[in-house]
mmCIF file of C-alpha atoms and ligand atoms in Angstrom:
data_model
loop_
_atom_site.group_PDB
_atom_site.id
_atom_site.type_symbol
_atom_site.label_atom_id
_atom_site.label_comp_id
_atom_site.label_asym_id
_atom_site.label_seq_id
_atom_site.Cartn_x
_atom_site.Cartn_y
_atom_site.Cartn_z
ATOM 1 C CA MET A 1 -23.347 19.456 15.132
ATOM 2 C CA GLU A 2 -19.821 18.867 14.092
ATOM 3 C CA LYS A 3 -18.670 16.221 10.927
ATOM 4 C CA VAL A 4 -15.989 14.119 12.085
ATOM 5 C CA ILE A 5 -14.282 10.995 10.809
ATOM 6 C CA ILE A 6 -14.134 8.104 13.136
ATOM 7 C CA ILE A 7 -11.244 5.728 12.369
ATOM 8 C CA ARG A 8 -10.937 2.069 13.545
ATOM 9 C CA TYR A 9 -7.642 0.474 12.985
ATOM 10 C CA ALA A 10 -6.920 -3.338 12.028
ATOM 11 C CA GLU A 11 -4.693 -5.340 13.483
ATOM 12 C CA ILE A 12 -2.576 -3.295 15.688
ATOM 13 C CA HIS A 13 -4.914 -4.891 18.554
ATOM 14 C CA LEU A 14 -3.256 -7.634 18.578
ATOM 15 C CA LYS A 15 0.061 -6.301 19.177
ATOM 16 C CA GLY A 16 0.406 -6.690 22.965
ATOM 17 C CA LYS A 17 3.163 -4.812 24.549
ATOM 18 C CA ASN A 18 4.349 -2.920 21.546
ATOM 19 C CA ARG A 19 0.909 -1.531 21.280
ATOM 20 C CA GLY A 20 1.871 2.207 22.007
ATOM 21 C CA TRP A 21 4.692 2.042 19.431
ATOM 22 C CA PHE A 22 2.616 0.786 16.230
ATOM 23 C CA GLU A 23 -0.456 3.075 17.318
ATOM 24 C CA ARG A 24 1.930 6.349 17.181
ATOM 25 C CA VAL A 25 3.656 4.893 13.998
ATOM 26 C CA PHE A 26 -0.282 4.966 12.516
ATOM 27 C CA VAL A 27 -0.948 8.333 13.634
ATOM 28 C CA VAL A 28 2.176 9.857 11.799
ATOM 29 C CA ASN A 29 1.000 8.167 8.712
ATOM 30 C CA MET A 30 -2.486 9.652 9.157
ATOM 31 C CA GLU A 31 -0.806 12.865 9.872
ATOM 32 C CA LYS A 32 1.247 12.462 6.710
ATOM 33 C CA SER A 33 -1.270 11.640 4.350
ATOM 34 C CA LEU A 34 -3.411 14.823 5.821
ATOM 35 C CA LYS A 35 -0.285 17.236 5.363
ATOM 36 C CA GLY A 36 -1.871 20.189 4.483
ATOM 37 C CA LEU A 37 -5.086 19.900 5.294
ATOM 38 C CA LYS A 38 -6.458 20.851 8.491
ATOM 39 C CA HIS A 39 -7.458 18.894 10.868
ATOM 40 C CA GLU A 40 -6.993 17.168 14.441
ATOM 41 C CA ILE A 41 -6.244 13.467 14.995
ATOM 42 C CA ARG A 42 -7.391 12.235 18.764
ATOM 43 C CA ARG A 43 -7.756 8.917 20.501
ATOM 44 C CA HIS A 44 -10.489 7.751 21.769
ATOM 45 C CA SER A 45 -11.343 4.541 23.563
ATOM 46 C CA GLY A 46 -9.705 2.512 20.902
ATOM 47 C CA ARG A 47 -9.978 4.057 18.007
ATOM 48 C CA TYR A 48 -9.346 7.774 16.404
ATOM 49 C CA LEU A 49 -11.586 10.816 15.663
ATOM 50 C CA ILE A 50 -10.542 13.344 13.139
ATOM 51 C CA GLU A 51 -11.749 16.629 13.942
ATOM 52 C CA ASN A 52 -11.768 19.867 13.400
ATOM 53 C CA PHE A 53 -11.371 19.684 9.322
ATOM 54 C CA GLU A 54 -13.345 21.816 6.738
ATOM 55 C CA GLU A 55 -16.593 19.726 5.806
ATOM 56 C CA SER A 56 -15.632 20.843 2.340
ATOM 57 C CA GLU A 57 -12.504 18.626 2.338
ATOM 58 C CA THR A 58 -14.424 15.888 3.797
ATOM 59 C CA GLU A 59 -14.112 13.988 0.334
ATOM 60 C CA ASN A 60 -10.365 14.769 0.017
ATOM 61 C CA ILE A 61 -9.465 13.248 3.201
ATOM 62 C CA LEU A 62 -11.220 10.418 2.733
ATOM 63 C CA GLU A 63 -9.645 9.694 -0.213
ATOM 64 C CA ARG A 64 -6.276 10.129 1.586
ATOM 65 C CA LEU A 65 -7.297 7.807 4.346
ATOM 66 C CA LYS A 66 -8.301 5.143 1.761
ATOM 67 C CA LYS A 67 -4.323 4.390 1.270
ATOM 68 C CA VAL A 68 -3.373 4.682 4.923
ATOM 69 C CA PHE A 69 -2.783 0.727 5.916
ATOM 70 C CA GLY A 70 -3.783 -0.038 9.584
ATOM 71 C CA ILE A 71 -7.184 1.307 8.549
ATOM 72 C CA HIS A 72 -9.873 -1.082 9.245
ATOM 73 C CA SER A 73 -13.009 0.947 8.879
ATOM 74 C CA TYR A 74 -14.119 4.158 8.918
ATOM 75 C CA SER A 75 -17.055 6.078 8.966
ATOM 76 C CA VAL A 76 -18.012 9.723 8.687
ATOM 77 C CA ALA A 77 -20.123 10.870 11.857
ATOM 78 C CA LEU A 78 -22.028 13.559 13.392
ATOM 79 C CA LYS A 79 -20.739 14.389 16.372
ATOM 80 C CA VAL A 80 -23.248 16.496 19.108
ATOM 81 C CA CYS A 81 -23.857 16.759 23.049
ATOM 82 C CA ALA A 82 -25.281 13.879 24.549
ATOM 83 C CA ASP A 83 -28.497 14.865 24.851
ATOM 84 C CA MET A 84 -31.441 13.266 23.284
ATOM 85 C CA ASP A 85 -32.741 16.203 21.592
ATOM 86 C CA ALA A 86 -29.291 16.471 19.544
ATOM 87 C CA ILE A 87 -29.060 12.648 19.169
ATOM 88 C CA PHE A 88 -32.638 12.694 17.755
ATOM 89 C CA LYS A 89 -31.555 15.600 15.428
ATOM 90 C CA ALA A 90 -28.285 13.434 14.039
ATOM 91 C CA ALA A 91 -30.096 10.550 13.623
ATOM 92 C CA GLN A 92 -32.885 12.485 11.461
ATOM 93 C CA ALA A 93 -29.792 13.960 9.625
ATOM 94 C CA VAL A 94 -28.269 10.508 8.933
ATOM 95 C CA CYS A 95 -31.608 8.486 8.214
ATOM 96 C CA GLY A 96 -32.721 7.416 5.008
ATOM 97 C CA MET A 97 -35.779 8.858 3.074
ATOM 98 C CA GLU A 98 -37.216 5.043 2.855
ATOM 99 C CA GLY A 99 -36.928 1.713 3.693
ATOM 100 C CA LYS A 100 -36.445 -0.888 6.730
ATOM 101 C CA PHE A 101 -33.877 0.489 9.445
ATOM 102 C CA LYS A 102 -32.453 -0.253 13.235
ATOM 103 C CA VAL A 103 -30.775 1.786 15.479
ATOM 104 C CA ASN A 104 -28.076 0.446 16.925
ATOM 105 C CA THR A 105 -26.489 2.174 20.298
ATOM 106 C CA HIS A 106 -23.225 1.495 21.860
ATOM 107 C CA ARG A 107 -23.022 3.256 25.303
ATOM 108 C CA ALA A 108 -19.403 4.128 26.834
ATOM 109 C CA ASP A 109 -20.904 6.320 29.283
ATOM 110 C CA LYS A 110 -22.603 4.268 31.816
ATOM 111 C CA ARG A 111 -24.111 7.452 34.157
ATOM 112 C CA PHE A 112 -26.125 8.215 30.961
ATOM 113 C CA PRO A 113 -29.904 7.776 32.436
ATOM 114 C CA LEU A 114 -31.016 5.424 29.663
ATOM 115 C CA ASN A 115 -29.540 2.482 28.682
ATOM 116 C CA SER A 116 -28.728 1.219 24.777
ATOM 117 C CA MET A 117 -31.749 -0.604 24.351
ATOM 118 C CA GLN A 118 -33.752 2.697 25.829
ATOM 119 C CA ILE A 119 -31.982 5.240 23.615
ATOM 120 C CA SER A 120 -32.697 2.978 20.562
ATOM 121 C CA ALA A 121 -36.083 2.538 21.172
ATOM 122 C CA GLU A 122 -36.740 6.281 22.161
ATOM 123 C CA ILE A 123 -34.995 7.498 18.928
ATOM 124 C CA GLY A 124 -36.386 5.010 16.422
ATOM 125 C CA GLY A 125 -40.060 6.105 17.548
ATOM 126 C CA ARG A 126 -39.268 9.888 17.065
ATOM 127 C CA LEU A 127 -37.704 8.569 13.795
ATOM 128 C CA LEU A 128 -40.613 6.850 12.588
ATOM 129 C CA ASP A 129 -43.204 9.572 14.335
ATOM 130 C CA CYS A 130 -41.535 12.057 11.720
ATOM 131 C CA ASN A 131 -41.556 9.945 8.442
ATOM 132 C CA GLY A 132 -44.149 7.313 7.529
ATOM 133 C CA ASN A 133 -41.788 5.702 4.720
ATOM 134 C CA ILE A 134 -39.596 3.996 6.682
ATOM 135 C CA LYS A 135 -40.200 1.297 9.180
ATOM 136 C CA VAL A 136 -38.281 -0.681 11.913
ATOM 137 C CA ASP A 137 -36.797 -3.983 10.999
ATOM 138 C CA VAL A 138 -33.892 -5.224 13.298
ATOM 139 C CA HIS A 139 -33.646 -8.895 11.689
ATOM 140 C CA ASN A 140 -33.242 -7.436 8.144
ATOM 141 C CA PRO A 141 -32.776 -3.672 7.480
ATOM 142 C CA ASP A 142 -31.501 -1.464 5.053
ATOM 143 C CA PHE A 143 -29.483 0.622 6.782
ATOM 144 C CA ILE A 144 -28.702 1.101 10.287
ATOM 145 C CA ILE A 145 -27.959 4.215 12.495
ATOM 146 C CA ASP A 146 -25.449 4.126 14.853
ATOM 147 C CA ILE A 147 -25.197 5.966 18.014
ATOM 148 C CA ASP A 148 -22.020 5.950 19.968
ATOM 149 C CA LEU A 149 -21.990 7.827 23.490
ATOM 150 C CA ARG A 150 -18.537 8.350 24.385
ATOM 151 C CA GLU A 151 -17.253 9.067 28.256
ATOM 152 C CA ASN A 152 -16.646 12.647 27.533
ATOM 153 C CA GLY A 153 -20.498 13.627 27.355
ATOM 154 C CA THR A 154 -20.782 13.647 23.513
ATOM 155 C CA ALA A 155 -22.557 11.356 21.073
ATOM 156 C CA LEU A 156 -21.638 9.939 17.570
ATOM 157 C CA VAL A 157 -24.046 9.591 15.314
ATOM 158 C CA PHE A 158 -23.712 7.914 11.789
ATOM 159 C CA ASN A 159 -24.978 5.303 8.969
ATOM 160 C CA GLU A 160 -22.038 4.000 7.435
ATOM 161 C CA PHE A 161 -18.944 1.940 7.650
ATOM 162 C CA PHE A 162 -16.393 2.124 4.695
ATOM 163 C CA LYS A 163 -13.634 -0.239 4.373
ATOM 164 C CA GLY A 164 -10.012 1.155 5.039
ATOM 165 C CA ALA A 165 -6.728 -0.309 3.126
ATOM 166 C CA GLY A 166 -6.156 -2.792 6.091
ATOM 167 C CA GLY A 167 -2.638 -4.177 6.641
ATOM 168 C CA MET A 168 -0.423 -2.702 8.996
ATOM 169 C CA PRO A 169 1.228 0.810 9.640
ATOM 170 C CA VAL A 170 4.004 1.674 7.384
ATOM 171 C CA GLY A 171 7.149 1.300 8.995
ATOM 172 C CA THR A 172 5.946 -1.183 11.760
ATOM 173 C CA SER A 173 7.726 -4.274 9.707
ATOM 174 C CA GLY A 174 11.208 -2.518 8.791
ATOM 175 C CA LYS A 175 12.050 -1.622 5.408
ATOM 176 C CA GLY A 176 12.641 -3.461 2.114
ATOM 177 C CA MET A 177 14.372 -2.269 -1.215
ATOM 178 C CA LEU A 178 11.960 -2.883 -4.511
ATOM 179 C CA LEU A 179 13.697 -4.062 -8.051
ATOM 180 C CA ILE A 180 10.802 -1.472 -10.078
ATOM 181 C CA SER A 181 10.641 -2.059 -13.582
ATOM 182 C CA GLY A 182 7.965 0.016 -15.248
ATOM 183 C CA GLY A 183 6.238 -2.728 -15.664
ATOM 184 C CA ILE A 184 2.972 -3.960 -14.212
ATOM 185 C CA ASP A 185 3.848 -6.224 -11.935
ATOM 186 C CA SER A 186 6.800 -4.401 -9.673
ATOM 187 C CA PRO A 187 4.252 -1.724 -8.152
ATOM 188 C CA VAL A 188 1.948 -4.340 -7.495
ATOM 189 C CA ALA A 189 4.464 -6.080 -5.320
ATOM 190 C CA GLY A 190 5.229 -3.327 -3.667
ATOM 191 C CA HIS A 191 2.240 -2.390 -2.369
ATOM 192 C CA MET A 192 1.637 -5.787 -0.888
ATOM 193 C CA ILE A 193 4.497 -5.763 1.126
ATOM 194 C CA ALA A 194 3.943 -2.125 2.115
ATOM 195 C CA LYS A 195 0.320 -3.389 3.314
ATOM 196 C CA ARG A 196 2.018 -5.645 5.799
ATOM 197 C CA GLY A 197 3.687 -2.262 7.124
ATOM 198 C CA MET A 198 7.025 -2.255 5.529
ATOM 199 C CA SER A 199 8.443 0.675 4.188
ATOM 200 C CA ILE A 200 9.920 0.700 0.595
ATOM 201 C CA ASP A 201 12.466 2.384 -1.213
ATOM 202 C CA CYS A 202 12.957 1.309 -5.278
ATOM 203 C CA VAL A 203 15.872 0.946 -7.610
ATOM 204 C CA HIS A 204 15.158 1.171 -10.990
ATOM 205 C CA PHE A 205 17.970 -0.457 -13.719
ATOM 206 C CA HIS A 206 18.219 1.536 -17.117
ATOM 207 C CA SER A 207 20.176 0.704 -19.918
ATOM 208 C CA TYR A 208 20.378 4.350 -21.553
ATOM 209 C CA PRO A 209 20.670 4.865 -24.132
ATOM 210 C CA TYR A 210 19.297 1.616 -25.625
ATOM 211 C CA THR A 211 16.387 2.630 -23.217
ATOM 212 C CA ASN A 212 14.724 6.002 -23.528
ATOM 213 C CA MET A 213 14.334 8.672 -20.900
ATOM 214 C CA GLN A 214 10.568 8.361 -21.315
ATOM 215 C CA ALA A 215 11.338 5.095 -19.610
ATOM 216 C CA ARG A 216 12.721 6.356 -16.699
ATOM 217 C CA GLU A 217 10.098 9.238 -16.272
ATOM 218 C CA LYS A 218 7.320 6.409 -15.760
ATOM 219 C CA VAL A 219 9.732 4.990 -13.278
ATOM 220 C CA ILE A 220 9.506 7.911 -11.651
ATOM 221 C CA GLU A 221 5.424 8.740 -11.833
ATOM 222 C CA LEU A 222 5.370 4.707 -11.089
ATOM 223 C CA THR A 223 7.275 4.941 -7.347
ATOM 224 C CA LYS A 224 5.324 8.651 -6.909
ATOM 225 C CA ARG A 225 2.089 6.400 -7.257
ATOM 226 C CA LEU A 226 3.517 3.753 -5.110
ATOM 227 C CA SER A 227 4.860 6.445 -2.636
ATOM 228 C CA SER A 228 1.100 7.814 -2.131
ATOM 229 C CA TYR A 229 0.838 4.391 0.216
ATOM 230 C CA THR A 230 4.015 4.510 1.563
ATOM 231 C CA CYS A 231 4.639 7.855 2.954
ATOM 232 C CA GLY A 232 7.180 8.399 0.719
ATOM 233 C CA ALA A 233 9.782 6.656 -0.893
ATOM 234 C CA LYS A 234 13.477 6.860 -2.504
ATOM 235 C CA LEU A 235 14.108 6.222 -6.155
ATOM 236 C CA ASN A 236 17.529 4.435 -6.832
ATOM 237 C CA ILE A 237 18.126 4.665 -10.546
ATOM 238 C CA VAL A 238 21.112 2.604 -11.753
ATOM 239 C CA SER A 239 22.776 2.254 -15.632
ATOM 240 C CA VAL A 240 23.560 -1.643 -16.411
ATOM 241 C CA THR A 241 24.379 -0.406 -19.975
ATOM 242 C CA HIS A 242 27.901 -1.702 -19.703
ATOM 243 C CA ILE A 243 27.213 -4.970 -18.100
ATOM 244 C CA GLN A 244 24.506 -5.733 -20.784
ATOM 245 C CA GLU A 245 27.136 -4.830 -23.035
ATOM 246 C CA GLU A 246 29.822 -7.235 -21.813
ATOM 247 C CA ILE A 247 27.305 -9.709 -21.310
ATOM 248 C CA HIS A 248 26.612 -9.443 -25.124
ATOM 249 C CA LYS A 249 30.173 -9.183 -25.781
ATOM 250 C CA LYS A 250 31.595 -12.177 -23.957
ATOM 251 C CA CYS A 251 28.945 -14.828 -22.741
ATOM 252 C CA ASN A 252 26.566 -17.018 -24.082
ATOM 253 C CA GLY A 253 23.596 -14.559 -25.285
ATOM 254 C CA ASP A 254 20.808 -16.682 -24.033
ATOM 255 C CA TYR A 255 22.004 -16.323 -20.215
ATOM 256 C CA MET A 256 21.584 -12.422 -20.977
ATOM 257 C CA VAL A 257 18.448 -12.295 -18.548
ATOM 258 C CA THR A 258 19.933 -14.903 -15.958
ATOM 259 C CA LEU A 259 22.896 -13.169 -15.981
ATOM 260 C CA LEU A 260 21.751 -9.400 -16.072
ATOM 261 C CA ARG A 261 19.116 -10.704 -12.888
ATOM 262 C CA ARG A 262 22.125 -11.533 -10.745
ATOM 263 C CA PHE A 263 24.134 -8.083 -11.501
ATOM 264 C CA MET A 264 20.738 -6.408 -10.136
ATOM 265 C CA MET A 265 20.213 -8.704 -7.271
ATOM 266 C CA ARG A 266 23.966 -8.010 -6.182
ATOM 267 C CA ILE A 267 23.440 -3.888 -7.061
ATOM 268 C CA ALA A 268 20.634 -3.717 -5.036
ATOM 269 C CA GLU A 269 21.643 -5.307 -2.244
ATOM 270 C CA LYS A 270 24.663 -3.362 -1.627
ATOM 271 C CA ILE A 271 22.029 0.001 -1.774
ATOM 272 C CA ALA A 272 19.684 -1.882 0.207
ATOM 273 C CA ILE A 273 22.475 -2.488 3.055
ATOM 274 C CA ASP A 274 23.815 1.176 2.825
ATOM 275 C CA SER A 275 19.867 2.620 3.042
ATOM 276 C CA GLY A 276 19.096 0.363 5.767
ATOM 277 C CA ALA A 277 16.876 -2.032 3.966
ATOM 278 C CA GLN A 278 16.504 -5.961 5.222
ATOM 279 C CA CYS A 279 15.490 -7.276 2.089
ATOM 280 C CA LEU A 280 14.281 -7.151 -1.430
ATOM 281 C CA ILE A 281 11.177 -7.095 -2.965
ATOM 282 C CA THR A 282 10.757 -8.087 -6.619
ATOM 283 C CA GLY A 283 7.481 -8.805 -8.740
ATOM 284 C CA GLU A 284 8.180 -12.408 -10.048
ATOM 285 C CA SER A 285 5.442 -14.433 -10.202
ATOM 286 C CA LEU A 286 6.138 -18.058 -11.180
ATOM 287 C CA ALA A 287 6.445 -19.291 -15.015
ATOM 288 C CA GLN A 288 4.781 -16.164 -15.952
ATOM 289 C CA VAL A 289 7.737 -15.595 -18.231
ATOM 290 C CA ALA A 290 10.927 -17.767 -19.264
ATOM 291 C CA SER A 291 13.201 -16.496 -16.863
ATOM 292 C CA GLN A 292 10.602 -16.410 -13.922
ATOM 293 C CA THR A 293 11.195 -20.606 -13.039
ATOM 294 C CA VAL A 294 12.273 -21.606 -9.514
ATOM 295 C CA GLU A 295 15.648 -22.398 -11.309
ATOM 296 C CA GLY A 296 15.630 -18.452 -12.336
ATOM 297 C CA MET A 297 15.316 -17.409 -8.843
ATOM 298 C CA THR A 298 17.598 -19.936 -7.181
ATOM 299 C CA SER A 299 20.519 -18.596 -9.785
ATOM 300 C CA SER A 300 19.301 -14.674 -8.588
ATOM 301 C CA ASN A 301 19.123 -15.749 -4.896
ATOM 302 C CA SER A 302 22.393 -17.328 -4.856
ATOM 303 C CA VAL A 303 24.354 -14.206 -5.181
ATOM 304 C CA LEU A 304 22.750 -12.525 -2.605
ATOM 305 C CA LYS A 305 25.385 -12.250 1.087
ATOM 306 C CA THR A 306 22.741 -11.493 3.477
ATOM 307 C CA LEU A 307 19.533 -10.157 2.745
ATOM 308 C CA THR A 308 16.257 -12.392 1.493
ATOM 309 C CA VAL A 309 14.229 -12.048 -1.554
ATOM 310 C CA LEU A 310 10.256 -11.562 -0.913
ATOM 311 C CA ARG A 311 8.475 -12.237 -4.239
ATOM 312 C CA PRO A 312 4.475 -11.973 -2.734
ATOM 313 C CA LEU A 313 3.411 -12.201 -6.359
ATOM 314 C CA CYS A 314 4.720 -15.603 -6.738
ATOM 315 C CA GLY A 315 1.322 -17.314 -6.877
ATOM 316 C CA PHE A 316 -0.756 -14.674 -8.683
ATOM 317 C CA ASP A 317 -1.885 -15.343 -12.261
ATOM 318 C CA LYS A 318 -1.319 -12.136 -14.372
ATOM 319 C CA ASP A 319 -5.356 -10.907 -14.460
ATOM 320 C CA GLU A 320 -5.344 -11.024 -10.837
ATOM 321 C CA ILE A 321 -2.061 -8.840 -10.518
ATOM 322 C CA ILE A 322 -3.601 -6.507 -13.386
ATOM 323 C CA GLU A 323 -6.948 -6.355 -11.031
ATOM 324 C CA ARG A 324 -4.692 -5.181 -7.744
ATOM 325 C CA SER A 325 -2.292 -2.878 -10.654
ATOM 326 C CA ARG A 326 -5.758 -1.020 -11.800
ATOM 327 C CA ALA A 327 -6.937 -1.052 -8.224
ATOM 328 C CA ILE A 328 -3.799 0.550 -6.477
ATOM 329 C CA GLY A 329 -3.788 3.530 -9.756
ATOM 330 C CA THR A 330 -0.203 1.854 -11.502
ATOM 331 C CA TYR A 331 -2.225 0.340 -14.029
ATOM 332 C CA GLU A 332 -2.337 2.577 -16.810
ATOM 333 C CA THR A 333 1.198 4.664 -16.437
ATOM 334 C CA SER A 334 2.390 0.593 -15.950
ATOM 335 C CA ILE A 335 1.424 0.159 -19.810
ATOM 336 C CA GLU A 336 2.897 3.097 -21.074
ATOM 337 C CA PRO A 337 4.757 1.436 -24.066
ATOM 338 C CA TYR A 338 8.713 2.202 -23.029
ATOM 339 C CA GLU A 339 11.208 -0.449 -23.317
ATOM 340 C CA ASP A 340 12.972 -1.775 -20.149
ATOM 341 C CA CYS A 341 16.486 -2.878 -19.740
ATOM 342 C CA CYS A 342 15.581 -6.670 -19.817
ATOM 343 C CA THR A 343 14.034 -6.458 -23.176
ATOM 344 C CA VAL A 344 17.631 -5.085 -24.943
ATOM 345 C CA PHE A 345 19.779 -7.739 -26.146
ATOM 346 C CA LEU A 346 17.124 -10.282 -25.862
ATOM 347 C CA PRO A 347 17.747 -13.806 -26.825
ATOM 348 C CA LYS A 348 15.566 -15.892 -29.148
ATOM 349 C CA HIS A 349 16.164 -18.267 -27.119
ATOM 350 C CA PRO A 350 16.321 -17.204 -23.361
ATOM 351 C CA VAL A 351 17.673 -20.290 -20.808
ATOM 352 C CA THR A 352 14.235 -21.390 -19.103
ATOM 353 C CA ARG A 353 15.550 -23.538 -16.386
ATOM 354 C CA PRO A 354 19.236 -22.557 -16.130
ATOM 355 C CA LYS A 355 21.681 -24.612 -14.210
ATOM 356 C CA LEU A 356 23.910 -23.075 -11.345
ATOM 357 C CA SER A 357 26.975 -24.399 -12.373
ATOM 358 C CA ASP A 358 26.504 -23.261 -16.303
ATOM 359 C CA VAL A 359 25.475 -19.710 -15.092
ATOM 360 C CA ILE A 360 28.437 -19.506 -13.358
ATOM 361 C CA ALA A 361 30.554 -20.921 -16.168
ATOM 362 C CA GLU A 362 29.396 -17.909 -18.084
ATOM 363 C CA GLU A 363 29.496 -15.122 -15.442
ATOM 364 C CA GLU A 364 33.423 -16.120 -14.734
ATOM 365 C CA LYS A 365 34.095 -14.980 -18.226
ATOM 366 C CA LEU A 366 33.262 -11.289 -16.917
ATOM 367 C CA ASP A 367 34.709 -9.140 -13.875
ATOM 368 C CA VAL A 368 31.921 -9.021 -11.847
ATOM 369 C CA ASN A 369 32.766 -6.758 -8.710
ATOM 370 C CA VAL A 370 34.496 -4.147 -11.277
ATOM 371 C CA LEU A 371 31.296 -4.250 -13.272
ATOM 372 C CA VAL A 372 28.924 -3.956 -10.054
ATOM 373 C CA ASP A 373 31.355 -1.246 -8.614
ATOM 374 C CA GLU A 374 31.018 0.642 -11.650
ATOM 375 C CA ALA A 375 27.640 0.467 -12.022
ATOM 376 C CA LEU A 376 27.164 1.926 -8.257
ATOM 377 C CA LYS A 377 29.302 4.776 -9.362
ATOM 378 C CA THR A 378 26.402 5.721 -11.608
ATOM 379 C CA LEU A 379 23.790 5.943 -9.136
ATOM 380 C CA GLU A 380 21.264 8.548 -8.405
ATOM 381 C CA THR A 381 18.917 8.895 -5.638
ATOM 382 C CA LEU A 382 15.667 10.410 -6.051
ATOM 383 C CA ILE A 383 13.238 11.521 -2.943
ATOM 384 C CA LEU A 384 9.814 10.913 -3.958
HETATM 385 P P1 ATP B 1 7.163 -6.009 -14.031
HETATM 386 O O1 ATP B 1 5.659 -6.238 -14.585
HETATM 387 O O2 ATP B 1 7.171 -5.907 -12.669
HETATM 388 O O3 ATP B 1 7.771 -5.772 -15.150
HETATM 389 P P2 ATP B 1 7.675 -8.601 -15.363
HETATM 390 O O4 ATP B 1 6.524 -9.523 -15.487
HETATM 391 O O5 ATP B 1 7.746 -7.427 -16.815
HETATM 392 O O6 ATP B 1 7.736 -7.689 -14.331
HETATM 393 P P3 ATP B 1 10.591 -9.550 -15.496
HETATM 394 O O7 ATP B 1 11.002 -8.459 -16.722
HETATM 395 O O8 ATP B 1 10.813 -10.815 -15.928
HETATM 396 O O9 ATP B 1 9.102 -9.754 -15.396
HETATM 397 O O10 ATP B 1 10.586 -8.819 -14.260
HETATM 398 C C1 ATP B 1 10.897 -9.493 -13.047
HETATM 399 C C2 ATP B 1 10.922 -8.618 -11.830
HETATM 400 O O11 ATP B 1 12.703 -8.378 -11.978
HETATM 401 C C3 ATP B 1 10.409 -7.264 -11.965
HETATM 402 O O12 ATP B 1 9.163 -7.459 -11.260
HETATM 403 C C4 ATP B 1 11.412 -6.322 -11.310
HETATM 404 O O13 ATP B 1 11.084 -6.617 -9.776
HETATM 405 C C5 ATP B 1 12.681 -6.850 -11.540
HETATM 406 N N1 ATP B 1 12.859 -6.251 -12.566
HETATM 407 C C6 ATP B 1 12.996 -6.397 -13.902
HETATM 408 N N2 ATP B 1 13.324 -5.497 -14.735
HETATM 409 C C7 ATP B 1 13.976 -4.096 -13.731
HETATM 410 C C8 ATP B 1 14.495 -3.156 -14.260
HETATM 411 N N3 ATP B 1 14.882 -2.553 -15.164
HETATM 412 N N4 ATP B 1 14.843 -2.426 -12.394
HETATM 413 C C9 ATP B 1 14.468 -2.932 -11.676
HETATM 414 N N5 ATP B 1 13.925 -4.136 -11.459
HETATM 415 C C10 ATP B 1 13.625 -4.886 -12.489
HETATM 416 MG MG1 MG B 2 8.993 -6.365 -16.995
#
């Protein structure tokens, strides 16, 4: 009896002609997530089997697979040869000690002498004979024993379905550049877009020495955590210290955040285009803070030349975002108390609904192109 893991995939089956490509990306992503662990991945009529792994690594493998987008559900199964005695032994091994149960059989191998109903009835009967504490209830069972007879003369026997991460395989929806701040929201935004199949690279802006090195370490840690879902990620780090000093010196301070956002967008767009990304992603949520108004977003968008901005959290409340942040494992790092550059030179009364003409008038006091080029010279790229 060999332990195997059955992987069922999510929406890939909807993708007509491109299905082969989606599946290849999916397998590559599973391989990456299981790197360093002995295993083999085989395709079996519309699903995958992970085989030949060390049984002691089963939990470790499952933990990693939980982060692979595209997996609809998975089951740990016993693989035996398709023979009623062997199937019965496997069914006994996965059968609960007490309660109501039913046996479900799926027979891909139509040459097998018994049909599905007969197999279920016989295995169910033999289980009943061995254990007086269980009884059959096909309508309202406490547990179900699944028997899957494959075409290759083997049978898979299992009793649990675990929900996978869902979504699409990362890499099948292009690449996005996530503006990652060190706060709670941006990693969640990146995770949501990665779930829809997008590869993610990140860009972080700092104001060293106004912000400290721990803030940088925190963003590196957050990117690493995010990269466990995205099959790796690059982190671009850029200094906006001089930009902020210039805004502080020359512009109406109330426009600090609005103007800084526009610089971030310009710089992020350039880095994104150079690295082949097709959009920017932010963790903004409508009305969450003063700068996250539709006018603020319009002001940020208006500096972009070709790329679009995805803001997947726009319709979420803070507590919903926190819940997701906890679930994906970024929350504890996000709440470490290091300052973001947006809190440097923070005005008492930031403009909340900036009029584009006023923003542009303030910005004209600055040498925008020179400041952008200068910031880009501080670019440092880490591969995580
Ligand atoms: P977060 O929790 O992601 O920090 P927030 O609620 O603190 O978000 P803001 O500080 O207004 O909101 O930032 C809004 C978005 O702008 C962030 O989600 C992020 O995408 C981007 N952003 C803010 N600061 C930075 C930064 N220092 N580097 C990169 N992106 C940033
Ligand atoms: Mg923030």
